[in-house]
Amino acid sequence: MCGIFGYLGYQEAQPLIIDGLTSLAYRGYDSAGIAVLSRGGALGVRKAAGKIDNLIEAATKSPLSGRLGIGHTRWATHGEPSEVNAHPHLDGTGSIVVVHNGILENYGELKARLIANGHVFSSVTDTEVIPHLIQEFVAEGLSFAEAVRIAAGQLRGAHAIACLHADHPEEMVTFRVGNAGGVAIGHGQGGMFIASDMPALTPHTTSVTPLEPGELAIITPERYDVMTLDGKSVDANRVTIAVNATSAAKGGYKHFMLKEVMEQPEVAMSVLRGRLSFEPGEVALDLPFTDQEIKDLNRVIFIGMGTSSHACQIGAQVIERLARIAASAENSAEFRYRDPVVDKHTLVVAVAQSGETADTLEAMDRAHRSGARTITITNTEGSQAYRRAEGAILIHAGQEVGVASSKTFVNSIIAMQLLAIRLARTRGTLSTAAATEYIEALSHLPALLGEALNINGNSFQRLAVKYARSRRFLFIGRGLLEPIAREGALKLKEISYIHAEGMSAAELKHGPIALVDRETPVIALAPLNDLYEKMLSNIAQVRARDGQVIGITSVGNHEFTGLVDDVLLIPEAPLLLEPMVATIPVQLLAYHLADLLGNDVDQPRNLAKSVVVE
Ligand code: AGP
């Protein structure tokens, strides 16, 4: 959840590290800090609680000069987000400095041991234990890198860590234990970089060496050596990463999230581009399986967290409908611990826009160990999910800066539909004519998304004013729109801090209807589809209890106005495309409510873009 950036070379380190942290701020933004080793051999540290701007202010007032440094942007796990708890953390001698991403599970035990040995701590973080531990091994006579390696072996949990020693001005040591987010070495012209994520490296280099779990790198301005935590040398290759062409600028919008919602028609084209084949009824999607292996599949399990898990719920429904394989969607964190029955005839599809979500990576490992086949649907080429899966379907949504996912959700669903067609065609469960019709419909999806963005004029701003004082919302939908109800509720919670629940409209009467009153608006997803009549019954049940209903229906449904309190429209769309089209109004409603309430829409409180801790 935290971002790490480091530099060692021939330029001033501070500005490079600050820029790197700024591009990693989506990973955590409750405090930040940097440490730079001066030419005279003194470690200087600047830290600030709050957003990265506070660190920039502190470091501008009192700059650090030197060519070696590390920085960190934090999402607090142990200890409140304060200056003293912000990273980097030093050992007691002030010569070893560490930045850390992860949770040190045995920190209590290690800290007690270190205190007994005379160490004094200034923060309440688990991280501060690490430089003290390294210092014990240095004091025993080990080289700095060796001390780091031995200390790494004593850390329980999952970690990505970088460290410096004031007596080693030409050396930076970084390592990974388990899945707490990645760390990659960037091979620049004027020196070497390390970063938690690729977007922080691409301004400097596209030549990178990502570390695998259990690897440690010793980096100098000119070279790098990678070894396992057992001390065995590793031949770690450089790979070339693509520079993301999508500019991370707001493009005139007030927030990145609004920009990212508005660009969905365009990014939908990107995920479809090159995949809608000219062959009748075919999609061009490379999968790492033979046709026979696809025919032999008897189960598909989608795994993901948060918004990606909502996309998974749609993916499972679409696969069952088209490819006629039993399919389900599971929360990765539960999947990994519940001893699932999977085998070589099970396809596990890991969905993660970041490709770094710890629970999803662990669930992928769990699937591998059971012999399941795996692919990932991700926005991040080169991410850990991308590297671990047998194959990947990149969703090409461009960088998503807003912490609340929007365009990556819609593009993940589109990717799942391409996957469903591909599996269905190979298994012979979708005729050429039906597939051709479906593909034709998909090619019109960007236009439908564009219509969905414009069709309601300024209704969202009006509804935001009308409902801004509501402290609870319910979202209801059926079939493919039930996950959209859940996603709408999640979006609202994340950015407006208003409590919301999303559910099957059918579930409402089994308990949640007790919440319905005049102060609890119900958002009902009710386009003109085969479940429309059912939705009308549920809407009537809400209104009979004095509930207010904001109904989302298809353009042209004139009867709806009299049946609900407020109407939002979506263009008519084929059933399988309704989830993408119906996502737009729930995103915009959440956005305008949050904006009206004056919230930090792009970096909502307590959240982070990549959740790399359990
Ligand atoms: C989305 O708005 C959330 N910020 C969050 O639920 C997110 O979808 C989840 O953490 C999974 O992330 P991933 O897609 O990168 O795995």
JSON list of N, CA, C and O in Angstrom, two decimals, residues 382-410:
[
{"chain": "A", "resi": 382, "resn": "GLY", "atom": "N", "xyz": [3.58, -6.19, -16.90]},
{"chain": "A", "resi": 382, "resn": "GLY", "atom": "CA", "xyz": [4.80, -6.31, -16.09]},
{"chain": "A", "resi": 382, "resn": "GLY", "atom": "C", "xyz": [4.52, -6.40, -14.61]},
{"chain": "A", "resi": 382, "resn": "GLY", "atom": "O", "xyz": [5.44, -6.60, -13.82]},
{"chain": "A", "resi": 383, "resn": "SER", "atom": "N", "xyz": [3.25, -6.23, -14.21]},
{"chain": "A", "resi": 383, "resn": "SER", "atom": "CA", "xyz": [2.92, -6.32, -12.77]},
{"chain": "A", "resi": 383, "resn": "SER", "atom": "C", "xyz": [3.12, -7.76, -12.31]},
{"chain": "A", "resi": 383, "resn": "SER", "atom": "O", "xyz": [3.33, -8.67, -13.12]},
{"chain": "A", "resi": 384, "resn": "GLN", "atom": "N", "xyz": [3.00, -7.96, -11.02]},
{"chain": "A", "resi": 384, "resn": "GLN", "atom": "CA", "xyz": [3.23, -9.32, -10.51]},
{"chain": "A", "resi": 384, "resn": "GLN", "atom": "C", "xyz": [2.17, -10.30, -11.00]},
{"chain": "A", "resi": 384, "resn": "GLN", "atom": "O", "xyz": [2.48, -11.44, -11.31]},
{"chain": "A", "resi": 385, "resn": "ALA", "atom": "N", "xyz": [0.94, -9.85, -11.07]},
{"chain": "A", "resi": 385, "resn": "ALA", "atom": "CA", "xyz": [-0.11, -10.75, -11.57]},
{"chain": "A", "resi": 385, "resn": "ALA", "atom": "C", "xyz": [0.19, -11.12, -13.01]},
{"chain": "A", "resi": 385, "resn": "ALA", "atom": "O", "xyz": [0.05, -12.28, -13.42]},
{"chain": "A", "resi": 386, "resn": "TYR", "atom": "N", "xyz": [0.65, -10.15, -13.77]},
{"chain": "A", "resi": 386, "resn": "TYR", "atom": "CA", "xyz": [0.99, -10.37, -15.18]},
{"chain": "A", "resi": 386, "resn": "TYR", "atom": "C", "xyz": [2.11, -11.40, -15.30]},
{"chain": "A", "resi": 386, "resn": "TYR", "atom": "O", "xyz": [2.08, -12.28, -16.16]},
{"chain": "A", "resi": 387, "resn": "ARG", "atom": "N", "xyz": [3.08, -11.29, -14.40]},
{"chain": "A", "resi": 387, "resn": "ARG", "atom": "CA", "xyz": [4.23, -12.19, -14.49]},
{"chain": "A", "resi": 387, "resn": "ARG", "atom": "C", "xyz": [3.90, -13.59, -13.98]},
{"chain": "A", "resi": 387, "resn": "ARG", "atom": "O", "xyz": [4.47, -14.57, -14.43]},
{"chain": "A", "resi": 388, "resn": "ARG", "atom": "N", "xyz": [3.01, -13.65, -13.01]},
{"chain": "A", "resi": 388, "resn": "ARG", "atom": "CA", "xyz": [2.69, -14.96, -12.41]},
{"chain": "A", "resi": 388, "resn": "ARG", "atom": "C", "xyz": [1.75, -15.80, -13.22]},
{"chain": "A", "resi": 388, "resn": "ARG", "atom": "O", "xyz": [1.79, -17.03, -13.19]},
{"chain": "A", "resi": 389, "resn": "ALA", "atom": "N", "xyz": [0.81, -15.15, -13.91]},
{"chain": "A", "resi": 389, "resn": "ALA", "atom": "CA", "xyz": [-0.22, -15.91, -14.62]},
{"chain": "A", "resi": 389, "resn": "ALA", "atom": "C", "xyz": [0.39, -16.56, -15.86]},
{"chain": "A", "resi": 389, "resn": "ALA", "atom": "O", "xyz": [1.40, -16.10, -16.39]},
{"chain": "A", "resi": 390, "resn": "GLU", "atom": "N", "xyz": [-0.26, -17.61, -16.32]},
{"chain": "A", "resi": 390, "resn": "GLU", "atom": "CA", "xyz": [0.21, -18.24, -17.55]},
{"chain": "A", "resi": 390, "resn": "GLU", "atom": "C", "xyz": [-0.01, -17.33, -18.75]},
{"chain": "A", "resi": 390, "resn": "GLU", "atom": "O", "xyz": [0.71, -17.40, -19.74]},
{"chain": "A", "resi": 391, "resn": "GLY", "atom": "N", "xyz": [-1.04, -16.51, -18.66]},
{"chain": "A", "resi": 391, "resn": "GLY", "atom": "CA", "xyz": [-1.33, -15.59, -19.76]},
{"chain": "A", "resi": 391, "resn": "GLY", "atom": "C", "xyz": [-2.05, -14.37, -19.21]},
{"chain": "A", "resi": 391, "resn": "GLY", "atom": "O", "xyz": [-2.54, -14.39, -18.08]},
{"chain": "A", "resi": 392, "resn": "ALA", "atom": "N", "xyz": [-2.08, -13.31, -20.02]},
{"chain": "A", "resi": 392, "resn": "ALA", "atom": "CA", "xyz": [-2.71, -12.07, -19.52]},
{"chain": "A", "resi": 392, "resn": "ALA", "atom": "C", "xyz": [-3.58, -11.46, -20.61]},
{"chain": "A", "resi": 392, "resn": "ALA", "atom": "O", "xyz": [-3.25, -11.52, -21.79]},
{"chain": "A", "resi": 393, "resn": "ILE", "atom": "N", "xyz": [-4.69, -10.89, -20.18]},
{"chain": "A", "resi": 393, "resn": "ILE", "atom": "CA", "xyz": [-5.48, -10.05, -21.08]},
{"chain": "A", "resi": 393, "resn": "ILE", "atom": "C", "xyz": [-5.34, -8.63, -20.55]},
{"chain": "A", "resi": 393, "resn": "ILE", "atom": "O", "xyz": [-5.88, -8.30, -19.48]},
{"chain": "A", "resi": 394, "resn": "LEU", "atom": "N", "xyz": [-4.57, -7.84, -21.27]},
{"chain": "A", "resi": 394, "resn": "LEU", "atom": "CA", "xyz": [-4.37, -6.45, -20.83]},
{"chain": "A", "resi": 394, "resn": "LEU", "atom": "C", "xyz": [-5.60, -5.63, -21.20]},
{"chain": "A", "resi": 394, "resn": "LEU", "atom": "O", "xyz": [-6.12, -5.76, -22.32]},
{"chain": "A", "resi": 395, "resn": "ILE", "atom": "N", "xyz": [-6.02, -4.77, -20.26]},
{"chain": "A", "resi": 395, "resn": "ILE", "atom": "CA", "xyz": [-7.27, -4.04, -20.53]},
{"chain": "A", "resi": 395, "resn": "ILE", "atom": "C", "xyz": [-7.02, -2.67, -21.15]},
{"chain": "A", "resi": 395, "resn": "ILE", "atom": "O", "xyz": [-7.98, -1.97, -21.51]},
{"chain": "A", "resi": 396, "resn": "HIS", "atom": "N", "xyz": [-5.76, -2.25, -21.25]},
{"chain": "A", "resi": 396, "resn": "HIS", "atom": "CA", "xyz": [-5.40, -1.03, -21.98]},
{"chain": "A", "resi": 396, "resn": "HIS", "atom": "C", "xyz": [-6.24, 0.18, -21.63]},
{"chain": "A", "resi": 396, "resn": "HIS", "atom": "O", "xyz": [-6.70, 0.92, -22.51]},
{"chain": "A", "resi": 397, "resn": "ALA", "atom": "N", "xyz": [-6.45, 0.40, -20.33]},
{"chain": "A", "resi": 397, "resn": "ALA", "atom": "CA", "xyz": [-7.26, 1.55, -19.91]},
{"chain": "A", "resi": 397, "resn": "ALA", "atom": "C", "xyz": [-6.42, 2.80, -19.69]},
{"chain": "A", "resi": 397, "resn": "ALA", "atom": "O", "xyz": [-6.97, 3.87, -19.41]},
{"chain": "A", "resi": 398, "resn": "GLY", "atom": "N", "xyz": [-5.10, 2.69, -19.83]},
{"chain": "A", "resi": 398, "resn": "GLY", "atom": "CA", "xyz": [-4.24, 3.83, -19.51]},
{"chain": "A", "resi": 398, "resn": "GLY", "atom": "C", "xyz": [-4.17, 3.99, -18.00]},
{"chain": "A", "resi": 398, "resn": "GLY", "atom": "O", "xyz": [-4.93, 3.36, -17.26]},
{"chain": "A", "resi": 399, "resn": "GLN", "atom": "N", "xyz": [-3.27, 4.85, -17.57]},
{"chain": "A", "resi": 399, "resn": "GLN", "atom": "CA", "xyz": [-3.10, 4.99, -16.12]},
{"chain": "A", "resi": 399, "resn": "GLN", "atom": "C", "xyz": [-4.38, 5.52, -15.48]},
{"chain": "A", "resi": 399, "resn": "GLN", "atom": "O", "xyz": [-4.98, 6.48, -15.97]},
{"chain": "A", "resi": 400, "resn": "GLU", "atom": "N", "xyz": [-4.78, 4.89, -14.40]},
{"chain": "A", "resi": 400, "resn": "GLU", "atom": "CA", "xyz": [-5.95, 5.37, -13.63]},
{"chain": "A", "resi": 400, "resn": "GLU", "atom": "C", "xyz": [-5.40, 6.00, -12.36]},
{"chain": "A", "resi": 400, "resn": "GLU", "atom": "O", "xyz": [-4.84, 5.31, -11.50]},
{"chain": "A", "resi": 401, "resn": "VAL", "atom": "N", "xyz": [-5.56, 7.30, -12.26]},
{"chain": "A", "resi": 401, "resn": "VAL", "atom": "CA", "xyz": [-4.97, 8.02, -11.12]},
{"chain": "A", "resi": 401, "resn": "VAL", "atom": "C", "xyz": [-5.94, 8.07, -9.95]},
{"chain": "A", "resi": 401, "resn": "VAL", "atom": "O", "xyz": [-5.56, 7.92, -8.79]},
{"chain": "A", "resi": 402, "resn": "GLY", "atom": "N", "xyz": [-7.22, 8.31, -10.23]},
{"chain": "A", "resi": 402, "resn": "GLY", "atom": "CA", "xyz": [-8.22, 8.34, -9.16]},
{"chain": "A", "resi": 402, "resn": "GLY", "atom": "C", "xyz": [-8.16, 7.02, -8.39]},
{"chain": "A", "resi": 402, "resn": "GLY", "atom": "O", "xyz": [-8.09, 5.95, -9.00]},
{"chain": "A", "resi": 403, "resn": "VAL", "atom": "N", "xyz": [-8.17, 7.12, -7.08]},
{"chain": "A", "resi": 403, "resn": "VAL", "atom": "CA", "xyz": [-8.06, 5.90, -6.28]},
{"chain": "A", "resi": 403, "resn": "VAL", "atom": "C", "xyz": [-9.30, 5.03, -6.45]},
{"chain": "A", "resi": 403, "resn": "VAL", "atom": "O", "xyz": [-9.22, 3.80, -6.44]},
{"chain": "A", "resi": 404, "resn": "ALA", "atom": "N", "xyz": [-10.44, 5.65, -6.61]},
{"chain": "A", "resi": 404, "resn": "ALA", "atom": "CA", "xyz": [-11.66, 4.87, -6.87]},
{"chain": "A", "resi": 404, "resn": "ALA", "atom": "C", "xyz": [-11.65, 4.43, -8.34]},
{"chain": "A", "resi": 404, "resn": "ALA", "atom": "O", "xyz": [-11.62, 5.26, -9.24]},
{"chain": "A", "resi": 405, "resn": "SER", "atom": "N", "xyz": [-11.66, 3.15, -8.56]},
{"chain": "A", "resi": 405, "resn": "SER", "atom": "CA", "xyz": [-11.58, 2.64, -9.94]},
{"chain": "A", "resi": 405, "resn": "SER", "atom": "C", "xyz": [-12.84, 2.97, -10.72]},
{"chain": "A", "resi": 405, "resn": "SER", "atom": "O", "xyz": [-13.94, 2.86, -10.20]},
{"chain": "A", "resi": 406, "resn": "SER", "atom": "N", "xyz": [-12.66, 3.35, -11.96]},
{"chain": "A", "resi": 406, "resn": "SER", "atom": "CA", "xyz": [-13.82, 3.62, -12.82]},
{"chain": "A", "resi": 406, "resn": "SER", "atom": "C", "xyz": [-13.59, 2.95, -14.17]},
{"chain": "A", "resi": 406, "resn": "SER", "atom": "O", "xyz": [-14.15, 1.88, -14.45]},
{"chain": "A", "resi": 407, "resn": "LYS", "atom": "N", "xyz": [-12.70, 3.54, -14.98]},
{"chain": "A", "resi": 407, "resn": "LYS", "atom": "CA", "xyz": [-12.52, 3.01, -16.34]},
{"chain": "A", "resi": 407, "resn": "LYS", "atom": "C", "xyz": [-11.93, 1.60, -16.33]},
{"chain": "A", "resi": 407, "resn": "LYS", "atom": "O", "xyz": [-12.19, 0.81, -17.24]},
{"chain": "A", "resi": 408, "resn": "THR", "atom": "N", "xyz": [-11.15, 1.28, -15.32]},
{"chain": "A", "resi": 408, "resn": "THR", "atom": "CA", "xyz": [-10.57, -0.07, -15.32]},
{"chain": "A", "resi": 408, "resn": "THR", "atom": "C", "xyz": [-11.65, -1.12, -15.03]},
{"chain": "A", "resi": 408, "resn": "THR", "atom": "O", "xyz": [-11.52, -2.27, -15.44]},
{"chain": "A", "resi": 409, "resn": "PHE", "atom": "N", "xyz": [-12.70, -0.71, -14.31]},
{"chain": "A", "resi": 409, "resn": "PHE", "atom": "CA", "xyz": [-13.83, -1.62, -14.06]},
{"chain": "A", "resi": 409, "resn": "PHE", "atom": "C", "xyz": [-14.51, -1.97, -15.38]},
{"chain": "A", "resi": 409, "resn": "PHE", "atom": "O", "xyz": [-14.68, -3.14, -15.73]},
{"chain": "A", "resi": 410, "resn": "VAL", "atom": "N", "xyz": [-14.87, -0.93, -16.11]},
{"chain": "A", "resi": 410, "resn": "VAL", "atom": "CA", "xyz": [-15.59, -1.16, -17.37]},
{"chain": "A", "resi": 410, "resn": "VAL", "atom": "C", "xyz": [-14.71, -1.95, -18.35]},
{"chain": "A", "resi": 410, "resn": "VAL", "atom": "O", "xyz": [-15.18, -2.90, -18.99]}
]
